[in-house]
Coordinates of C-alpha atoms in Angstrom, one line a residue:
M1 CA 91.4 31.2 237.6
K2 CA 92.9 32.5 234.2
I3 CA 96.5 33.6 234.4
I4 CA 98.5 35.4 231.7
L5 CA 102.4 35.1 231.6
T6 CA 104.1 37.9 230.1
G7 CA 107.3 39.7 229.7
N8 CA 110.4 40.7 227.6
P9 CA 111.9 38.0 225.2
N10 CA 114.3 35.8 226.8
V11 CA 113.3 36.5 230.4
G12 CA 112.5 32.7 231.2
K13 CA 108.9 32.6 230.4
S14 CA 109.0 29.3 229.1
V15 CA 111.0 27.9 231.9
V16 CA 108.3 29.3 234.3
F17 CA 105.5 28.0 232.1
S18 CA 107.0 24.6 232.0
Y19 CA 107.4 24.6 235.8
L20 CA 103.8 25.4 236.5
T21 CA 102.2 23.4 233.7
G22 CA 104.3 20.5 233.6
Y23 CA 103.4 18.4 230.4
T24 CA 99.7 19.6 230.1
A25 CA 100.7 22.4 227.6
I26 CA 98.9 22.7 224.4
S27 CA 100.2 24.7 221.4
S28 CA 97.8 26.7 219.1
N29 CA 98.0 29.7 216.8
Y30 CA 96.4 33.2 217.4
P31 CA 93.4 33.4 215.3
G32 CA 94.5 35.0 211.8
T33 CA 98.2 34.5 212.7
T34 CA 101.0 32.0 212.7
V35 CA 102.1 33.2 216.1
E36 CA 102.2 30.3 218.6
I37 CA 100.3 30.7 221.9
L38 CA 101.0 28.0 224.8
T39 CA 98.2 27.2 227.1
G40 CA 98.2 24.7 230.1
K41 CA 96.7 23.7 233.4
A42 CA 98.4 24.3 236.7
K43 CA 97.6 24.2 240.4
I44 CA 98.9 27.2 242.3
G45 CA 98.1 27.8 245.8
G46 CA 96.0 24.8 245.7
F47 CA 93.6 26.5 243.0
D48 CA 93.1 25.2 239.4
C49 CA 94.6 27.7 236.9
D50 CA 94.4 28.1 233.0
I51 CA 98.1 29.4 232.3
I52 CA 98.5 31.4 228.9
D53 CA 102.3 32.0 227.8
L54 CA 102.3 35.0 225.5
P55 CA 105.0 35.7 223.0
G56 CA 107.9 37.9 224.4
S57 CA 107.2 41.7 224.1
Y58 CA 109.1 44.6 224.7
S59 CA 106.2 47.2 224.5
L60 CA 102.4 47.0 224.4
E61 CA 102.8 49.2 221.2
G62 CA 105.1 47.0 219.5
D63 CA 105.4 46.9 215.9
N64 CA 105.9 43.0 215.2
I65 CA 103.2 40.7 214.9
A66 CA 104.0 38.5 218.0
E67 CA 104.0 41.8 220.1
K68 CA 100.5 42.9 218.7
V69 CA 99.0 39.4 219.5
A70 CA 100.4 39.8 223.1
S71 CA 99.0 43.2 223.4
D72 CA 95.5 42.4 222.0
I73 CA 95.2 39.5 224.7
I74 CA 96.3 41.7 227.5
K75 CA 94.2 44.5 226.4
K76 CA 91.2 42.3 226.4
S77 CA 91.2 41.9 230.2
D78 CA 89.4 38.5 230.3
Y79 CA 91.7 37.0 232.6
D80 CA 92.4 37.2 236.5
L81 CA 95.7 37.7 236.9
I82 CA 98.9 38.9 235.0
I83 CA 102.2 37.6 236.0
N84 CA 104.9 39.7 234.4
I85 CA 108.4 38.1 234.4
I86 CA 111.4 40.4 234.7
D87 CA 115.0 39.3 233.9
A88 CA 117.3 40.4 237.0
N89 CA 120.1 40.9 234.5
N90 CA 118.3 43.5 232.3
L91 CA 116.2 45.2 235.1
E92 CA 116.4 48.8 233.3
R93 CA 115.2 47.6 230.1
N94 CA 112.4 45.2 231.4
L95 CA 111.0 48.1 233.6
L96 CA 109.6 49.9 230.4
F97 CA 107.3 46.9 229.6
A98 CA 106.5 46.8 233.5
L99 CA 105.5 50.4 233.6
E100 CA 103.2 49.9 230.6
I101 CA 101.4 46.9 232.4
I102 CA 101.1 48.6 235.6
S103 CA 99.2 51.5 233.8
L104 CA 96.7 49.0 232.5
R105 CA 95.4 49.2 236.4
T106 CA 94.9 45.3 236.5
P107 CA 95.9 43.0 239.1
L108 CA 99.7 42.0 238.7
I109 CA 102.5 40.1 240.4
F110 CA 106.1 40.5 239.3
L111 CA 108.5 37.5 239.2
I112 CA 112.1 38.6 238.7
N113 CA 113.8 35.6 237.6
K114 CA 117.7 34.7 237.0
C115 CA 118.6 36.1 240.5
D116 CA 121.6 33.5 240.5
I117 CA 122.9 34.7 237.4
A118 CA 122.4 38.3 238.3
K119 CA 124.3 37.6 241.7
N120 CA 127.3 36.1 240.0
R121 CA 127.6 38.9 237.6
G122 CA 127.9 41.5 240.8
V123 CA 124.2 42.6 240.2
K124 CA 122.6 43.4 243.7
I125 CA 118.8 44.3 243.7
N126 CA 116.9 45.8 246.6
F127 CA 113.5 43.9 246.0
T128 CA 111.9 45.4 249.2
E129 CA 112.6 48.9 247.6
I130 CA 111.4 48.1 244.2
E131 CA 108.1 46.6 245.5
K132 CA 107.4 49.9 247.5
I133 CA 108.2 52.1 244.5
L134 CA 106.1 50.0 241.9
N135 CA 103.4 49.1 244.4
V136 CA 103.3 45.7 243.0
R137 CA 104.2 42.3 244.8
I138 CA 107.7 41.3 243.8
I139 CA 108.8 37.6 244.0
P140 CA 112.5 36.9 243.3
I141 CA 112.8 33.4 241.7
I142 CA 115.3 31.1 240.1
A143 CA 113.1 29.3 237.6
T144 CA 115.4 26.6 236.6
V145 CA 115.8 25.2 240.0
G146 CA 112.2 26.1 241.1
F147 CA 113.5 28.5 243.8
G148 CA 110.8 31.0 244.9
F149 CA 107.7 29.1 243.6
D150 CA 106.6 28.4 247.2
V151 CA 106.3 31.9 247.8
L152 CA 104.2 32.3 244.6
D153 CA 101.8 29.6 245.9
N154 CA 101.3 31.6 249.3
E155 CA 101.0 34.8 247.3
F156 CA 98.3 33.3 245.0
K157 CA 96.4 32.2 248.2
K158 CA 96.4 35.9 249.3
F159 CA 95.5 37.2 245.8
T160 CA 92.1 35.0 245.7
Q161 CA 91.0 36.5 249.0
N162 CA 91.6 40.3 248.0
K163 CA 92.1 40.7 244.3
E164 CA 92.0 44.7 244.6
K165 CA 95.0 44.6 246.6
Y166 CA 97.1 43.4 243.6
I167 CA 96.1 46.4 241.4
P168 CA 98.9 49.0 241.4
D169 CA 97.8 52.5 241.7
I170 CA 101.2 54.7 241.2
P171 CA 101.1 57.2 238.4
V172 CA 102.7 56.2 235.2
P173 CA 104.1 58.8 232.7
S174 CA 102.3 58.6 229.3
D175 CA 105.5 60.1 227.6
T176 CA 108.2 57.4 226.7
I177 CA 111.1 60.0 227.5
E178 CA 109.4 60.5 230.9
K179 CA 109.3 56.9 231.4
W180 CA 112.7 56.3 230.8
K181 CA 113.7 59.0 233.4
K182 CA 111.6 57.5 235.9
I183 CA 113.2 53.9 235.2
G184 CA 116.5 55.8 235.7
E185 CA 115.3 57.0 239.2
I186 CA 114.2 53.8 240.1
I187 CA 117.4 52.0 238.9
S188 CA 119.6 54.5 241.0
K189 CA 117.6 53.4 244.1
V190 CA 117.1 49.6 243.9
Q191 CA 120.3 48.3 241.8
K192 CA 124.0 48.4 242.6
I193 CA 126.7 46.7 240.5
E194 CA 129.8 45.0 241.7
H195 CA 132.9 44.0 239.6
K196 CA 133.2 40.3 238.9
H197 CA 135.5 38.3 236.8
P198 CA 133.8 36.6 233.7
T199 CA 132.6 33.0 233.8
F200 CA 133.2 30.3 231.3
L201 CA 129.8 30.9 229.7
E202 CA 130.4 34.8 229.4
K203 CA 133.8 33.9 227.7
L204 CA 131.9 31.7 225.3
E205 CA 129.4 34.5 224.5
V206 CA 132.5 36.5 223.1
I207 CA 133.8 33.7 221.1
T208 CA 130.6 33.0 219.5
T209 CA 129.8 36.6 218.6
T210 CA 133.3 37.8 217.3
P211 CA 133.3 36.9 213.5
V212 CA 137.0 35.5 213.6
T213 CA 136.1 32.9 216.1
A214 CA 132.1 32.8 215.7
I215 CA 132.1 31.6 212.1
P216 CA 134.3 28.5 212.7
F217 CA 132.3 27.9 215.9
A218 CA 129.1 28.0 214.0
L219 CA 130.4 25.4 211.4
I220 CA 131.4 23.1 214.2
V221 CA 127.7 23.5 215.7
M222 CA 126.0 23.0 212.5
V223 CA 128.0 19.9 211.5
L224 CA 127.4 18.5 214.9
S225 CA 123.9 19.4 215.0
F226 CA 123.7 17.6 211.4
Y227 CA 125.4 14.2 212.8
I228 CA 123.6 14.3 216.1
I229 CA 120.2 14.5 214.3
R230 CA 121.4 11.7 212.0
F231 CA 122.9 9.5 214.7
I232 CA 119.8 9.8 216.9
G233 CA 117.2 9.3 213.7
E234 CA 119.0 6.6 212.1
G235 CA 119.3 4.8 215.7
L236 CA 115.6 5.1 216.4
I237 CA 114.7 3.7 213.0
N238 CA 117.0 0.7 212.9
N239 CA 116.9 -0.2 216.7
L240 CA 113.1 0.6 217.5
F241 CA 110.7 1.8 215.0
A242 CA 111.6 -0.3 212.2
P243 CA 111.9 -3.6 214.2
V244 CA 108.6 -2.7 216.1
F245 CA 106.9 -2.3 212.7
N246 CA 108.2 -5.3 211.1
N247 CA 108.2 -7.7 214.1
Y248 CA 104.9 -6.8 215.6
Y249 CA 102.8 -4.4 213.5
F250 CA 103.2 -5.9 209.9
P251 CA 102.5 -9.4 211.0
V252 CA 99.0 -8.3 212.4
I253 CA 98.3 -6.3 209.2
E254 CA 99.3 -9.6 207.1
K255 CA 96.6 -11.5 208.9
L256 CA 94.2 -8.6 208.7
R257 CA 94.7 -8.4 204.9
N258 CA 93.9 -12.0 204.4
Y259 CA 90.3 -11.5 205.9
I260 CA 89.4 -8.8 203.5
S261 CA 88.2 -10.2 200.0
Y262 CA 87.1 -7.1 198.1
D263 CA 90.1 -5.9 196.1
T264 CA 89.3 -2.3 195.7
L265 CA 89.2 -2.1 199.5
K266 CA 92.1 -4.2 200.0
M267 CA 94.1 -2.1 197.8
L268 CA 93.0 1.2 199.4
V269 CA 94.0 0.0 202.9
F270 CA 97.0 -2.3 202.3
G271 CA 98.2 -1.3 198.7
K272 CA 98.9 -3.6 195.8
N273 CA 101.9 -4.8 197.6
P274 CA 102.2 -5.3 201.4
V275 CA 105.8 -4.2 201.4
P276 CA 105.6 -0.5 203.1
M277 CA 107.4 1.6 200.7
E278 CA 105.5 0.0 197.6
G279 CA 102.2 -0.4 198.2
F280 CA 100.6 3.0 198.9
G281 CA 98.4 1.4 201.4
V282 CA 96.8 3.7 204.2
L283 CA 97.7 1.0 207.0
T284 CA 101.1 0.1 205.5
T285 CA 102.8 3.0 203.8
G286 CA 100.6 5.4 205.5
V287 CA 101.7 4.3 208.9
Y288 CA 105.3 3.5 208.0
V289 CA 106.1 6.8 206.5
P290 CA 105.0 9.1 209.4
F291 CA 106.0 6.9 212.3
V292 CA 109.2 4.9 211.0
V293 CA 110.7 7.4 208.2
V294 CA 109.7 11.0 209.6
L295 CA 109.2 10.7 213.2
P296 CA 112.8 9.7 214.5
Y297 CA 114.1 12.7 212.5
V298 CA 111.7 14.9 213.9
F299 CA 112.3 13.7 217.4
S300 CA 115.9 14.0 217.1
F301 CA 115.6 17.6 215.5
Y302 CA 113.5 18.9 218.3
I303 CA 116.1 17.7 220.8
V304 CA 118.7 19.6 219.1
L305 CA 116.5 22.5 218.5
G306 CA 115.5 22.7 222.2
F307 CA 119.0 22.6 223.4
L308 CA 120.2 25.3 221.1
E309 CA 117.0 27.4 221.9
D310 CA 117.6 27.1 225.6
M311 CA 121.2 27.5 225.7
G312 CA 120.9 30.7 223.8
Y313 CA 123.0 30.1 220.6
L314 CA 120.3 30.3 217.8
P315 CA 120.1 34.4 217.9
R316 CA 124.0 34.1 217.8
L317 CA 123.8 31.9 214.5
A318 CA 121.4 34.1 213.0
V319 CA 123.4 37.4 213.5
I320 CA 126.6 35.5 212.2
L321 CA 124.9 34.2 209.0
D322 CA 122.7 37.3 208.5
K323 CA 125.3 39.4 206.3
F324 CA 125.8 36.6 203.7
S325 CA 122.2 35.8 203.9
H326 CA 120.8 39.4 202.9
K327 CA 123.2 39.4 200.0
I328 CA 121.0 36.7 198.4
G329 CA 117.8 37.9 199.9
L330 CA 117.2 35.7 202.5
H331 CA 116.7 36.7 206.3
G332 CA 119.3 35.9 208.8
Y333 CA 116.8 33.3 210.5
G334 CA 116.2 31.7 207.0
S335 CA 119.7 29.8 207.3
I336 CA 118.3 27.7 210.0
P337 CA 115.7 25.8 208.2
L338 CA 118.2 25.0 205.4
I339 CA 120.7 23.6 208.0
M340 CA 118.0 21.6 209.6
G341 CA 116.6 20.4 206.2
L342 CA 120.0 18.6 205.7
G343 CA 118.6 16.1 208.4
C344 CA 114.9 15.9 207.1
K345 CA 112.7 18.2 205.3
V346 CA 109.8 18.0 207.8
P347 CA 111.5 19.5 210.7
G348 CA 113.1 22.0 208.1
I349 CA 109.7 23.1 207.4
F350 CA 108.7 23.3 211.0
S351 CA 111.5 25.6 211.6
L352 CA 110.2 28.0 209.0
R353 CA 108.0 29.2 211.9
I354 CA 110.8 31.2 213.2
L355 CA 110.6 33.6 210.1
E356 CA 107.6 36.3 210.3
S357 CA 107.0 37.3 206.8
N358 CA 105.6 34.9 204.2
R359 CA 108.3 36.4 201.7
D360 CA 110.9 35.0 203.9
K361 CA 109.2 31.7 204.4
I362 CA 108.7 31.4 200.6
I363 CA 112.3 32.0 199.9
A364 CA 113.8 30.0 202.7
G365 CA 111.3 27.1 201.9
S366 CA 112.3 27.1 198.2
L367 CA 116.1 27.1 198.7
M368 CA 115.6 24.3 201.3
F369 CA 114.1 22.0 198.9
L370 CA 117.0 23.1 196.1
V371 CA 120.2 23.0 198.0
A372 CA 119.6 20.8 201.1
P373 CA 119.1 17.0 200.1
C374 CA 118.2 15.2 203.2
I375 CA 120.4 12.6 204.8
P376 CA 119.2 9.5 203.0
Q377 CA 119.4 11.3 199.6
T378 CA 122.8 12.4 200.4
A379 CA 123.7 9.0 201.3
M380 CA 122.1 7.4 198.2
I381 CA 123.9 10.0 195.9
F382 CA 127.4 9.4 197.5
S383 CA 126.7 5.5 197.1
I384 CA 126.0 5.6 193.5
L385 CA 128.4 8.1 192.4
S386 CA 131.5 7.3 194.6
K387 CA 132.3 4.2 192.7
Y388 CA 133.3 6.3 189.7
S389 CA 135.0 9.2 191.7
I390 CA 134.2 11.4 194.7
L391 CA 135.0 14.2 192.2
Y392 CA 131.6 13.8 190.5
T393 CA 129.7 13.6 193.8
F394 CA 131.0 17.1 194.5
I395 CA 130.1 18.6 191.3
V396 CA 126.5 17.5 191.8
F397 CA 126.4 19.3 195.4
I398 CA 128.6 22.0 194.1
Y399 CA 125.9 22.7 191.2
L400 CA 123.0 22.3 193.8
F401 CA 124.7 25.2 195.8
I402 CA 125.0 27.2 192.6
V403 CA 121.4 26.7 191.4
G404 CA 120.2 27.8 195.0
V405 CA 122.0 30.9 195.1
L406 CA 120.7 31.9 191.7
A407 CA 117.2 30.8 192.6
S408 CA 117.2 33.0 195.7
F409 CA 118.4 36.1 193.5
L410 CA 115.3 35.3 191.3
L411 CA 113.1 35.0 194.2
N412 CA 114.4 38.2 195.9
R413 CA 113.7 40.3 192.6
F414 CA 110.4 38.8 191.9
I415 CA 108.7 38.6 195.2
K416 CA 107.4 42.0 196.5
G417 CA 109.1 43.4 199.5
S418 CA 112.5 43.0 201.1
S419 CA 114.0 40.7 203.8
S420 CA 113.4 42.6 207.2
D421 CA 116.6 43.7 208.9
L422 CA 117.7 41.3 211.7
F423 CA 116.6 42.8 215.3
V424 CA 117.2 40.3 217.7
E425 CA 118.3 40.4 221.5
I426 CA 121.3 38.2 222.2
P427 CA 120.5 36.4 225.4
P428 CA 123.2 35.2 227.9
Y429 CA 124.0 31.6 227.6
H430 CA 122.3 29.3 230.0
I431 CA 122.7 25.7 230.8
P432 CA 119.3 24.1 229.5
L433 CA 116.9 22.8 231.9
L434 CA 116.1 19.1 231.0
K435 CA 112.3 19.6 232.2
N436 CA 111.9 22.4 230.1
M437 CA 113.5 20.6 226.9
I438 CA 111.1 17.8 227.7
C439 CA 108.1 19.9 228.0
K440 CA 108.8 21.5 224.6
L441 CA 109.6 18.2 223.1
N442 CA 106.2 16.9 224.4
I443 CA 104.5 19.9 222.8
R444 CA 105.9 19.6 219.4
I445 CA 105.7 16.0 219.1
K446 CA 101.9 16.0 220.0
E447 CA 101.3 18.8 217.4
F448 CA 103.3 16.4 214.9
F449 CA 100.7 13.6 215.7
K450 CA 97.8 16.1 215.7
D451 CA 98.5 17.7 212.2
T452 CA 101.3 16.1 210.2
V453 CA 100.3 12.3 210.7
I454 CA 96.8 12.6 209.5
A455 CA 98.2 14.9 206.5
I456 CA 100.7 12.4 205.4
M457 CA 98.0 9.4 205.6
A458 CA 95.5 11.5 203.6
G459 CA 98.1 12.3 201.0
I460 CA 99.2 8.7 200.7
F461 CA 95.4 7.7 200.5
F462 CA 95.1 10.0 197.4
I463 CA 98.2 8.6 195.8
N464 CA 96.8 5.1 196.0
I465 CA 93.7 6.2 194.4
L466 CA 95.8 7.7 191.6
D467 CA 97.7 4.3 191.4
I468 CA 94.6 2.1 191.4
L469 CA 93.2 4.1 188.5
N470 CA 96.5 3.7 186.6
I471 CA 96.8 7.6 186.5
L472 CA 100.5 7.7 187.7
E473 CA 101.3 5.0 184.8
K474 CA 99.7 7.5 182.3
I475 CA 101.5 10.4 183.7
S476 CA 104.8 8.3 183.3
N477 CA 104.0 7.5 179.7
F478 CA 103.3 11.2 179.0
F479 CA 106.6 12.4 180.2
S480 CA 108.7 9.6 178.8
P481 CA 109.5 11.5 175.5
F482 CA 110.4 14.5 177.5
F483 CA 113.0 12.7 179.5
K484 CA 114.4 11.2 176.4
N485 CA 114.4 14.2 174.2
I486 CA 115.1 17.1 176.6
F487 CA 117.3 15.5 179.5
S488 CA 118.8 12.7 177.1
L489 CA 117.7 10.1 179.8
P490 CA 116.2 6.8 179.1
P491 CA 112.3 7.0 179.1
E492 CA 112.1 4.4 181.8
I493 CA 113.2 7.1 184.2
S494 CA 109.7 8.8 184.1
S495 CA 108.3 5.9 186.2
V496 CA 110.8 6.6 188.8
V497 CA 109.9 10.5 188.8
A498 CA 106.0 9.6 188.9
T499 CA 106.4 7.7 192.1
G500 CA 109.5 9.0 193.5
F501 CA 107.9 11.9 195.6
L502 CA 106.5 9.3 197.9
R503 CA 110.3 8.7 199.1
K504 CA 112.9 10.4 197.4
D505 CA 115.9 8.4 198.5
I506 CA 114.3 5.2 197.3
A507 CA 113.6 7.0 193.8
I508 CA 117.6 7.5 193.7
T509 CA 118.1 4.0 194.6
L510 CA 115.5 2.8 191.7
L511 CA 118.1 4.3 189.4
T512 CA 120.4 1.3 189.8
P513 CA 118.6 -1.2 187.7
F514 CA 118.5 0.9 184.5
N515 CA 122.2 0.6 184.0
L516 CA 122.8 4.2 183.3
G517 CA 125.9 6.0 182.5
L518 CA 127.7 8.5 184.8
K519 CA 126.4 11.5 183.0
E520 CA 122.8 10.1 183.2
I521 CA 123.2 9.3 187.1
M522 CA 124.2 12.7 187.8
V523 CA 121.5 14.5 186.0
S524 CA 118.9 12.1 187.1
S525 CA 120.1 12.7 190.8
F526 CA 120.1 16.3 190.4
F527 CA 116.5 16.3 189.0
L528 CA 115.0 14.0 191.7
V529 CA 116.5 16.2 194.4
T530 CA 115.0 19.0 193.2
Y531 CA 111.9 18.6 191.1
L532 CA 109.3 18.2 194.0
P533 CA 109.3 17.6 197.7
C534 CA 108.5 14.1 198.9
L535 CA 105.0 13.4 200.1
A536 CA 105.5 13.9 203.7
S537 CA 107.2 17.2 203.1
M538 CA 104.6 18.3 200.6
M539 CA 101.8 17.7 203.1
V540 CA 103.6 19.4 206.1
L541 CA 104.7 22.4 203.8
R542 CA 100.8 23.1 202.9
K543 CA 99.9 22.7 206.6
E544 CA 102.7 25.2 207.4
L545 CA 102.5 27.6 204.6
G546 CA 98.9 27.3 203.4
N547 CA 97.8 26.0 200.0
K548 CA 98.8 29.2 198.0
N549 CA 102.3 29.8 199.2
S550 CA 103.3 26.1 199.2
F551 CA 102.0 25.9 195.5
Y552 CA 104.2 28.8 194.8
V553 CA 107.4 27.0 196.4
M554 CA 106.5 23.8 194.5
G555 CA 105.9 25.5 191.4
F556 CA 108.8 27.7 191.4
N557 CA 111.0 24.8 192.3
F558 CA 109.6 22.4 189.6
I559 CA 110.3 25.1 186.9
I560 CA 113.9 25.9 188.2
S561 CA 114.5 21.9 188.5
L562 CA 113.5 21.5 184.7
I563 CA 115.5 24.6 183.6
F564 CA 118.7 23.7 185.4
T565 CA 118.6 20.0 184.8
F566 CA 118.5 20.7 181.1
I567 CA 121.4 23.0 181.6
F568 CA 123.4 20.6 183.7
S569 CA 122.8 17.9 181.0
I570 CA 124.3 20.3 178.3
L571 CA 127.2 21.2 180.7
L572 CA 128.2 17.8 181.2
N573 CA 128.1 17.2 177.4
S574 CA 130.0 20.2 176.2
L575 CA 132.6 20.3 179.1
K576 CA 133.5 16.6 178.3
L577 CA 134.0 16.1 182.0
I578 CA 132.6 12.6 181.8

């Protein structure tokens, strides 16, 4: 049996999907798009079913790409049943899409979700009456606690015995205005609203959407998210992943390395140096980077993201930041990758998916690499510069911000099109369901293993070949005069730059042996932050944006980095701050 889950955004489809499928879900993109479709296996009423969770839609004739994808799948009719999920708190609005689905004359069951929240808000719905009017089986549910799914099981058994009975045959107006008139008539018959005092979550909704209180609240949320991601990520690295690698994996690799006598093969597999971050080996660096360096931050990022998603805060954050973001040509949701990129660029790149247009993704991606050093980079800059004065650390970060704003204006001017207006539904707050968060985390981590790990290992293999062929050394020698004459830096810095994109925090650390002056450290730090993404980010960016768009991002950032590093060097000399 093939079942489609559909409904408006924020009606609880993902919770229903998680409850039905557990951890069997697989994420994939609809062909030719970046729209994510979830599929999973479920047993309903004793029958094995394939469940497809479609993007939320307000209409079958919607304009955005997600709604078009959902509409295409629904209109193909290659399924046995549509389960349309309705929010009991927004019955009137949800009925427009429900009437469109009814007009398709296909087997239907409606689940009216969030009945507990509706009851607490004084919303009373006559489910028997609405079932008679729509001629569709209506099942009230509370997806977060599993209420009503036993009724769905029994109803599905009946459906398998007589599918024709579940095809509604009521007349549906073709004109939108007439549809709304019909909806008004239905609502007057089936829904009553009583006055209730606002709950704590409803009061919080007001606080987080009123500008005077919402902006400080957003800053608190961003700072907390940053530190939680850092705390969990670093904790996993220091207490789990690094010890496991060093105590169990690396000794095995050391023994295996001794059995291989062919030097070229040994260098490809293990690198010139068995130390994980120095050898470029596929089984050393290629395993260490994705599993020890990147995975802990990806894991912690998705925990925080899942919580904020399920709670309903992300749309509010986007709305609060939208006004400033649009002034610099960035979509309101584009601020989220910048925030997440402060932890680790890889999850920041993943969060570009919330943006619809390639234009917005390119701008947000470029800014993320320019203004948002990852946690290790930030820590290393603080470590190296703080021994002089915290003032110099702030100068570097303020300059990064200024360059980011200027770069955003340039991108906004030269990339065709304009940032789309932010049209987003603000859902009510919910206490996130742990099972749903775990299910989402499971899907996203599986996707990381499937795509990102292989890409990172392939990139490291390629870099290893360049290293074996001494091409990296030739690149370093070629650029040495450039660094000396343009940036007034020692020519030896080129060797750090040539290998630094493997792991950029290590590159900043490698500045220490050169006995650089304060100005040279500041200029070098700025360039190492901005010139190119690290290898892991580079491979993930290519996977997310494609070869062409990722090339635009890296090319633009490299040019901006060269220009503004040169300007930074001149400014520090002329202003005599140092």
